[in-house]
mmCIF file of C-alpha atoms in Angstrom:
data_model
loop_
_atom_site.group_PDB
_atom_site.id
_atom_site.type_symbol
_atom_site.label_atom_id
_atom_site.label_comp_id
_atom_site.label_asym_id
_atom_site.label_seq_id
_atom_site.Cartn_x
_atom_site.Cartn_y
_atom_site.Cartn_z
ATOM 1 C CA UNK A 1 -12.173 3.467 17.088
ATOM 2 C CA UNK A 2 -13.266 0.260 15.244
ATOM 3 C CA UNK A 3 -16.318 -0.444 18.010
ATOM 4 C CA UNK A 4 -19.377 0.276 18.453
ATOM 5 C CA UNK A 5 -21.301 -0.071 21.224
ATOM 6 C CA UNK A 6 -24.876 0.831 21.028
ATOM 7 C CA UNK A 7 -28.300 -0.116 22.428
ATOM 8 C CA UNK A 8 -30.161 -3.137 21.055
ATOM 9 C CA UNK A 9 -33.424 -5.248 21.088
ATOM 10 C CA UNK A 10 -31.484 -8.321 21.356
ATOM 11 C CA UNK A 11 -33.708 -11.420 22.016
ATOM 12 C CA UNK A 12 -31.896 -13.798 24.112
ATOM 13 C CA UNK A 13 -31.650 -18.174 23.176
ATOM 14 C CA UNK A 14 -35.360 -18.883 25.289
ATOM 15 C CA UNK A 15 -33.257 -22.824 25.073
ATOM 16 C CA UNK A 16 -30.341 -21.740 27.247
ATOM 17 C CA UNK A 17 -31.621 -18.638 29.156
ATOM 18 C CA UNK A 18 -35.153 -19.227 29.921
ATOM 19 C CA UNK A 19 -34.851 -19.069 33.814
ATOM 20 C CA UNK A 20 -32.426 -16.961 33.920
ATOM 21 C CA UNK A 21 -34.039 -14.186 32.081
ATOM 22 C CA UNK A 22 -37.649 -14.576 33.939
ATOM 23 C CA UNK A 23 -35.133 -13.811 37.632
ATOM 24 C CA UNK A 24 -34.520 -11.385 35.575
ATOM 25 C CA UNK A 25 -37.687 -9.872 34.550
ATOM 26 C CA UNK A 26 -38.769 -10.156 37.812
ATOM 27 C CA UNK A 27 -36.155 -7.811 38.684
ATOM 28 C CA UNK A 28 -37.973 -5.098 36.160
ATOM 29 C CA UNK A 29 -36.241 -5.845 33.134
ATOM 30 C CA UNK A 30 -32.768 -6.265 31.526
ATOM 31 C CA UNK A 31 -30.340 -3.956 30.025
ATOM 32 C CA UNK A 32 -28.675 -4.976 26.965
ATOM 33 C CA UNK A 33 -25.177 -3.220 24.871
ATOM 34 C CA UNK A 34 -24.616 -5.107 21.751
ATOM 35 C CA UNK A 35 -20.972 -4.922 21.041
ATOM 36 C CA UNK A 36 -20.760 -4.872 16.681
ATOM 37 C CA UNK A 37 -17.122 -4.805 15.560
ATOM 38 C CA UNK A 38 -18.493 -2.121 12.372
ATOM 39 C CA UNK A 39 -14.770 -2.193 10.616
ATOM 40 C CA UNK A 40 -13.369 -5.946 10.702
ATOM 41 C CA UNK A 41 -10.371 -6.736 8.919
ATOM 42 C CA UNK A 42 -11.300 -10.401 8.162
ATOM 43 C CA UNK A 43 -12.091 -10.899 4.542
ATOM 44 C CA UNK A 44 -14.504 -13.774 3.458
ATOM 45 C CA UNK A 45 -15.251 -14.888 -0.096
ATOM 46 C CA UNK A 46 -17.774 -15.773 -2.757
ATOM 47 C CA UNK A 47 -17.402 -18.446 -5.195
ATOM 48 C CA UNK A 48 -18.689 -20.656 -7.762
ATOM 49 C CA UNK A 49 -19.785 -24.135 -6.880
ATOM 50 C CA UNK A 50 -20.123 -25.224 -10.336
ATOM 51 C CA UNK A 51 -21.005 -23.999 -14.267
ATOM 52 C CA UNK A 52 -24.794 -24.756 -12.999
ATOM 53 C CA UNK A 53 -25.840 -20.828 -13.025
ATOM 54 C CA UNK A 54 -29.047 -22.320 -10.585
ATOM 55 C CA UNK A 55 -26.750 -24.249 -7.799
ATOM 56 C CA UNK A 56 -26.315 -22.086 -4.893
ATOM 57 C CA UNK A 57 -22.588 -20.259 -4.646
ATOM 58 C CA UNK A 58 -20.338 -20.714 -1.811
ATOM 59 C CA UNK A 59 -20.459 -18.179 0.724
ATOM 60 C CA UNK A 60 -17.618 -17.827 3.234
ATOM 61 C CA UNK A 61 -17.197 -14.791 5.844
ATOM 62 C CA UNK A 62 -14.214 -15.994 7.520
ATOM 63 C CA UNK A 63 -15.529 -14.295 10.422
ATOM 64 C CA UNK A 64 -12.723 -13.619 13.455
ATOM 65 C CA UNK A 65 -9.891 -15.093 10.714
ATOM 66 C CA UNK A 66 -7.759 -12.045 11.634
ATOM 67 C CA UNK A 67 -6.820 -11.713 15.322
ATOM 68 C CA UNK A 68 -7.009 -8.164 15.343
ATOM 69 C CA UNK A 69 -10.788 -8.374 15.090
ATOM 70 C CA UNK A 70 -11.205 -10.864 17.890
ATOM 71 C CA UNK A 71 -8.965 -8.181 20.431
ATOM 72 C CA UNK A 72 -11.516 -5.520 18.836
ATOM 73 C CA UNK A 73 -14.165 -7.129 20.335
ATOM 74 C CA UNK A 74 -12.701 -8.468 23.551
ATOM 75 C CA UNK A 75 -11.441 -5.351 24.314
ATOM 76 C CA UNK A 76 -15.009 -3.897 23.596
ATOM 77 C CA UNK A 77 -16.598 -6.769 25.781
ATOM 78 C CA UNK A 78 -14.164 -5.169 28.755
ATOM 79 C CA UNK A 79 -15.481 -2.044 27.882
ATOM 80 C CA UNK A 80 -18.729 -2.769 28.415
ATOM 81 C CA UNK A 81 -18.524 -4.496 31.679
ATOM 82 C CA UNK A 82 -16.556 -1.404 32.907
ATOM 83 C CA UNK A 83 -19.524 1.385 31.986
ATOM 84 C CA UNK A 84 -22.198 -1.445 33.795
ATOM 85 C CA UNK A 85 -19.826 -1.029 36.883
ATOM 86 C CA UNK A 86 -19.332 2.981 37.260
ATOM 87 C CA UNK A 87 -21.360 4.322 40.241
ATOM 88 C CA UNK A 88 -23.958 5.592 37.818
ATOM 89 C CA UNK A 89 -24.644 1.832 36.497
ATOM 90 C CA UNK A 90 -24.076 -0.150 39.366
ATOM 91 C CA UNK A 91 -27.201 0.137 41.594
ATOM 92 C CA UNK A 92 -28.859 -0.921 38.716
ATOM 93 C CA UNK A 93 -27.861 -4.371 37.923
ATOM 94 C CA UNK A 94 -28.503 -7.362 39.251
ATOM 95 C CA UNK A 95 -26.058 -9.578 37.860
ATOM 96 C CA UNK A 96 -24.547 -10.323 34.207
ATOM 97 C CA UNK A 97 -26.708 -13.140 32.111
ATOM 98 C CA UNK A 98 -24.593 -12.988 29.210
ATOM 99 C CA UNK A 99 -21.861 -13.853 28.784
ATOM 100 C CA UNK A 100 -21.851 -14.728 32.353
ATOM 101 C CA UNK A 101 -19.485 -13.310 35.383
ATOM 102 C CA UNK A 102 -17.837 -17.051 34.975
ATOM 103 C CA UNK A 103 -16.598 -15.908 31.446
ATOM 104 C CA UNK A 104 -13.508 -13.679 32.709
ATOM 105 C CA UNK A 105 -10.597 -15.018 30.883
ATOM 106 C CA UNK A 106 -9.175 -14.455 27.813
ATOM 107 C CA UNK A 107 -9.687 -18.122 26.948
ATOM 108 C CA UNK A 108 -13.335 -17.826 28.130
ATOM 109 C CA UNK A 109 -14.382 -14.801 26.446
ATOM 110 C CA UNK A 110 -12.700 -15.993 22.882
ATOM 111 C CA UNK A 111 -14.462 -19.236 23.151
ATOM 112 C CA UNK A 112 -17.765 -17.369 23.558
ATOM 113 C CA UNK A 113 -17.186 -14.781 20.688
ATOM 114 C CA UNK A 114 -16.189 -17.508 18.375
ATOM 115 C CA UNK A 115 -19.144 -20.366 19.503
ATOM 116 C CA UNK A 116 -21.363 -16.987 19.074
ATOM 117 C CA UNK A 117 -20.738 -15.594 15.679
ATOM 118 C CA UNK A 118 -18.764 -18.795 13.425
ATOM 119 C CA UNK A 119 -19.520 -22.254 14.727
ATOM 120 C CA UNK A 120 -22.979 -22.061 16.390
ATOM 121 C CA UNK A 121 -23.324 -26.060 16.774
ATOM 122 C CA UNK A 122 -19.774 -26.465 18.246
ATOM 123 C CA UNK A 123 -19.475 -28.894 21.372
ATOM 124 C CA UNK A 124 -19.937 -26.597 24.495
ATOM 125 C CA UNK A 125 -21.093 -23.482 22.722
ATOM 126 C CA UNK A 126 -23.702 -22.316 25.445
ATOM 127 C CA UNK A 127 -24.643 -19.523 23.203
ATOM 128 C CA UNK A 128 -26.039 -20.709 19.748
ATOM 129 C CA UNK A 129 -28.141 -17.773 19.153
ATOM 130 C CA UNK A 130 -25.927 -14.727 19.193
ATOM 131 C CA UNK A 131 -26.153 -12.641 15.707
ATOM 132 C CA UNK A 132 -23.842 -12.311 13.026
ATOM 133 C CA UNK A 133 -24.766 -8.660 11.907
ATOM 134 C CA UNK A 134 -25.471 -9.406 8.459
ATOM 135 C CA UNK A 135 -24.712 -6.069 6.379
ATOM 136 C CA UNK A 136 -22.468 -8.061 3.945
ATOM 137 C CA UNK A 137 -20.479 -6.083 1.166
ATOM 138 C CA UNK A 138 -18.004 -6.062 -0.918
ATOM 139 C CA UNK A 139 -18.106 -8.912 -3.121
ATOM 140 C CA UNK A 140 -18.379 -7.306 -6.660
ATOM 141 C CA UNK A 141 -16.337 -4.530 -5.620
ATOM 142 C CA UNK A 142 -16.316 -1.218 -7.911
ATOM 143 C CA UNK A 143 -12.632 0.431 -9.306
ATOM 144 C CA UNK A 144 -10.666 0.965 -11.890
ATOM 145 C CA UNK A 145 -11.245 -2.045 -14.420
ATOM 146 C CA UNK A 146 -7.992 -1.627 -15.717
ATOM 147 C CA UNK A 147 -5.509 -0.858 -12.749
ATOM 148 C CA UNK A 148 -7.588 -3.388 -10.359
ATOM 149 C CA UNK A 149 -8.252 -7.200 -11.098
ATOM 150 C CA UNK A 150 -10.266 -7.264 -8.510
ATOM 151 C CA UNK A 151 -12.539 -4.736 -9.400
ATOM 152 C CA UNK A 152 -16.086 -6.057 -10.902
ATOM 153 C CA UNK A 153 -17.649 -2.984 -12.452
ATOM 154 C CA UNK A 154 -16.435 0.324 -13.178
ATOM 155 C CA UNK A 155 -17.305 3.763 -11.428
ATOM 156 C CA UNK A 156 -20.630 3.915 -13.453
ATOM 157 C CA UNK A 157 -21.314 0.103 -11.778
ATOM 158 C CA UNK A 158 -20.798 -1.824 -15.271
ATOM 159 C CA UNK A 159 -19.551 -5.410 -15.285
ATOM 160 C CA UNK A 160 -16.516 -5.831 -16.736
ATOM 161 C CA UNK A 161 -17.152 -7.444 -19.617
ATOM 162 C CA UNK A 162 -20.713 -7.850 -20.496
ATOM 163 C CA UNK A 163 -23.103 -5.184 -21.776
ATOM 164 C CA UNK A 164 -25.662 -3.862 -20.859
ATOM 165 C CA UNK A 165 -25.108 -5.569 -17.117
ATOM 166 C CA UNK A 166 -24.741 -3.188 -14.426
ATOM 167 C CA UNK A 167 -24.561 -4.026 -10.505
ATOM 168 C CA UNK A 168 -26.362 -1.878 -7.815
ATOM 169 C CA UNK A 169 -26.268 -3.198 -4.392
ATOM 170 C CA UNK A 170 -23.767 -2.852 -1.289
ATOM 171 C CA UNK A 171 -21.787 -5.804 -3.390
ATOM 172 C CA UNK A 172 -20.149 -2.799 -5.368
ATOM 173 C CA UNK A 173 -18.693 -1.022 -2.101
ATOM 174 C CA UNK A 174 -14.413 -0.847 -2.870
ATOM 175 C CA UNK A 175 -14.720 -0.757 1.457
ATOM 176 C CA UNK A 176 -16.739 -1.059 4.329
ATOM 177 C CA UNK A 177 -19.013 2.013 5.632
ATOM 178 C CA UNK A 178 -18.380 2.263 9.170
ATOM 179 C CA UNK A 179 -22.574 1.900 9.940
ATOM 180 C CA UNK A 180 -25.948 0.159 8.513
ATOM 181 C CA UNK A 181 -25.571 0.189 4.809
ATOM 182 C CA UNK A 182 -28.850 1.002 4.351
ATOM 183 C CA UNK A 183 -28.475 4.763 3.707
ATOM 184 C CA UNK A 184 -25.248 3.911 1.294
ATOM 185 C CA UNK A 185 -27.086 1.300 -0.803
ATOM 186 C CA UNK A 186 -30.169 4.040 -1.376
ATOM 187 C CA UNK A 187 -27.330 6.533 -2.652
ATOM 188 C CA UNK A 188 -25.913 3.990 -5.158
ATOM 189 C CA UNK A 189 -29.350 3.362 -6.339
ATOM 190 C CA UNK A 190 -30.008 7.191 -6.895
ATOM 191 C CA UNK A 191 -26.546 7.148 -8.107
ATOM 192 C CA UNK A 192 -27.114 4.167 -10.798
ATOM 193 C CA UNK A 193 -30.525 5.426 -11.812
ATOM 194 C CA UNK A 194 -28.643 8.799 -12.873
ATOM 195 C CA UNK A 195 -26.156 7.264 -15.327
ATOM 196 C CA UNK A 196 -29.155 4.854 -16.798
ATOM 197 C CA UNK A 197 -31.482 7.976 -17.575
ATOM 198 C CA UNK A 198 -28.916 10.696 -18.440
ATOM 199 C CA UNK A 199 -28.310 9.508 -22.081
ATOM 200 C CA UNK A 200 -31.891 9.053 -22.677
ATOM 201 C CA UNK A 201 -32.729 12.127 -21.245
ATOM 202 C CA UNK A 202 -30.005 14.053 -23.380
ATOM 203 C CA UNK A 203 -31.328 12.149 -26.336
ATOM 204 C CA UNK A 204 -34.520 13.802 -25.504
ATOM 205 C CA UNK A 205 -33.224 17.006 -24.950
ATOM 206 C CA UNK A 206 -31.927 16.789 -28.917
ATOM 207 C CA UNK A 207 -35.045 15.623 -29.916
ATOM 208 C CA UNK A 208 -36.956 18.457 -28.241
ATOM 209 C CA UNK A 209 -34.559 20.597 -29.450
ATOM 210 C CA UNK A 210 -34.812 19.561 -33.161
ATOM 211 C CA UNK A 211 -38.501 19.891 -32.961
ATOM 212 C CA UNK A 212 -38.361 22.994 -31.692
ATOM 213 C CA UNK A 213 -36.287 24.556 -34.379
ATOM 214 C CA UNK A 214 -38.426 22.715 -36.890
ATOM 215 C CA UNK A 215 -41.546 24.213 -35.711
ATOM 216 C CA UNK A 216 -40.406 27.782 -35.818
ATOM 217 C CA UNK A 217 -42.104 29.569 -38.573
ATOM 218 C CA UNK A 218 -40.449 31.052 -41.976
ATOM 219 C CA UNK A 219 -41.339 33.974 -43.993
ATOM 220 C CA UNK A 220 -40.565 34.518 -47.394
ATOM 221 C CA UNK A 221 -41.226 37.100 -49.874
ATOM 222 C CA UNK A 222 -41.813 35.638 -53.564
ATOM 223 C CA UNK A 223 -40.753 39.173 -55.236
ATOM 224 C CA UNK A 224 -37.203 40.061 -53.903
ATOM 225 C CA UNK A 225 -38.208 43.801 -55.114
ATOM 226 C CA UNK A 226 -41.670 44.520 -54.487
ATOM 227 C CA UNK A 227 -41.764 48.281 -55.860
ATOM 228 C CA UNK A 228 -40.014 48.098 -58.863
ATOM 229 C CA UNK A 229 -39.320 50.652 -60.819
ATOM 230 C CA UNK A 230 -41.258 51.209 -63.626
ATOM 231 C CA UNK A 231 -39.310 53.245 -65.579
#
């Protein structure tokens, strides 16, 4: 439940499979499944490199650090070579240009995921090209400011500890959507513009209201009794 498998324009390395994607071609086309593992467990980390606010921070996704994640995705690699062989499928293909039917061990298929996604320029990576999808998150999570020490900014997406600083990005998700982020960072924008402009426009609400009771008209009368008696 933690793969997905879906179509994608995927661009193979023209370096490493130039002739074998013309055969290809030639044979009308390829067919591609991108296997993206959308809930890893792996955690990577942000931090500091120095006081200089201008030097670059350090950015680490400890991709595949949890072995859970790299079964995910072998098991989804499996997966995917089982659907290209059903009867439906099979009249179809040609033969498999990435990773290759050579690639059929556990061993094999490992070293490919990891030369693919963490270490690109590894000795006997024959794959430098494959994508890390790149829908980071996370890193100035939102909670509870004072249960949570790892929480960043508060459920209105304040910083702890500096005003008039608020966060609005997918940096601020407590967890990982399970899909493209896009959709969820638009939300927390709507989201974030709604607590910015609700005080102002409640102050303006007063205001309106003030002037409107102000500009209602009054009517006196000088002479509380204006038939006296005159007797």
């Amino acid at each position: 439940d933690k793969i997905n498998e879906q179509p994608w324009n995927f661009k193979f390395d023209k370096r490493k499979t130039q002739e074998q994607e013309d055969e290809s071609t030639e044979k009308k086309g390829v067919i591609t499944i991108e296997v993206a593992h959308n809930l890893p467990d792996s955690r990577g980390y942000v931090h500091l490199k120095s006081s200089n606010p201008l030097e670059p921070p350090v950015l680490n996704g400890k991709y595949l650090s949890v072995k859970s994640d790299m079964d995910a995705l072998i098991w989804a690699m499996a997966e995917v070579r089982t659907l290209f062989n059903t009867g439906s499928l099979r009249g179809f293909i040609g033969k498999e240009l990435l990773p290759g039917a050579d690639i059929n061990t556990r061993d094999a298929i490992e070293r490919y995921i990891k030369c693919a996604n963490t270490n690109p320029e590894a000795e006997g990576c024959d794959n430098p090209s494959a994508p890390v999808v790149g829908h980071l998150a996370g890193t100035c999570k939102m909670g509870n400011l004072e249960k949570d020490t790892m929480a960043v900014v508060d459920a209105q997406l304040r910083v702890r500890g500096v005003r008039g600083l608020r966060v609005v990005d997918a940096s601020v998700m407590p967890s990982l959507p399970s899909g493209n982020t896009h959709a969820t960072c638009m939300m927390i924008a709507e989201k974030a513009a709604d607590f910015i402009l609700k005080p102002i426009k409640h102050e303006r609400r007063d205001e309106i209201e003030k002037e409107e009771i102000n500009s209602i008209p009054t009517h006196t009368n000088p002479n509380p009794n204006p038939n006296p008696n005159p007797n």
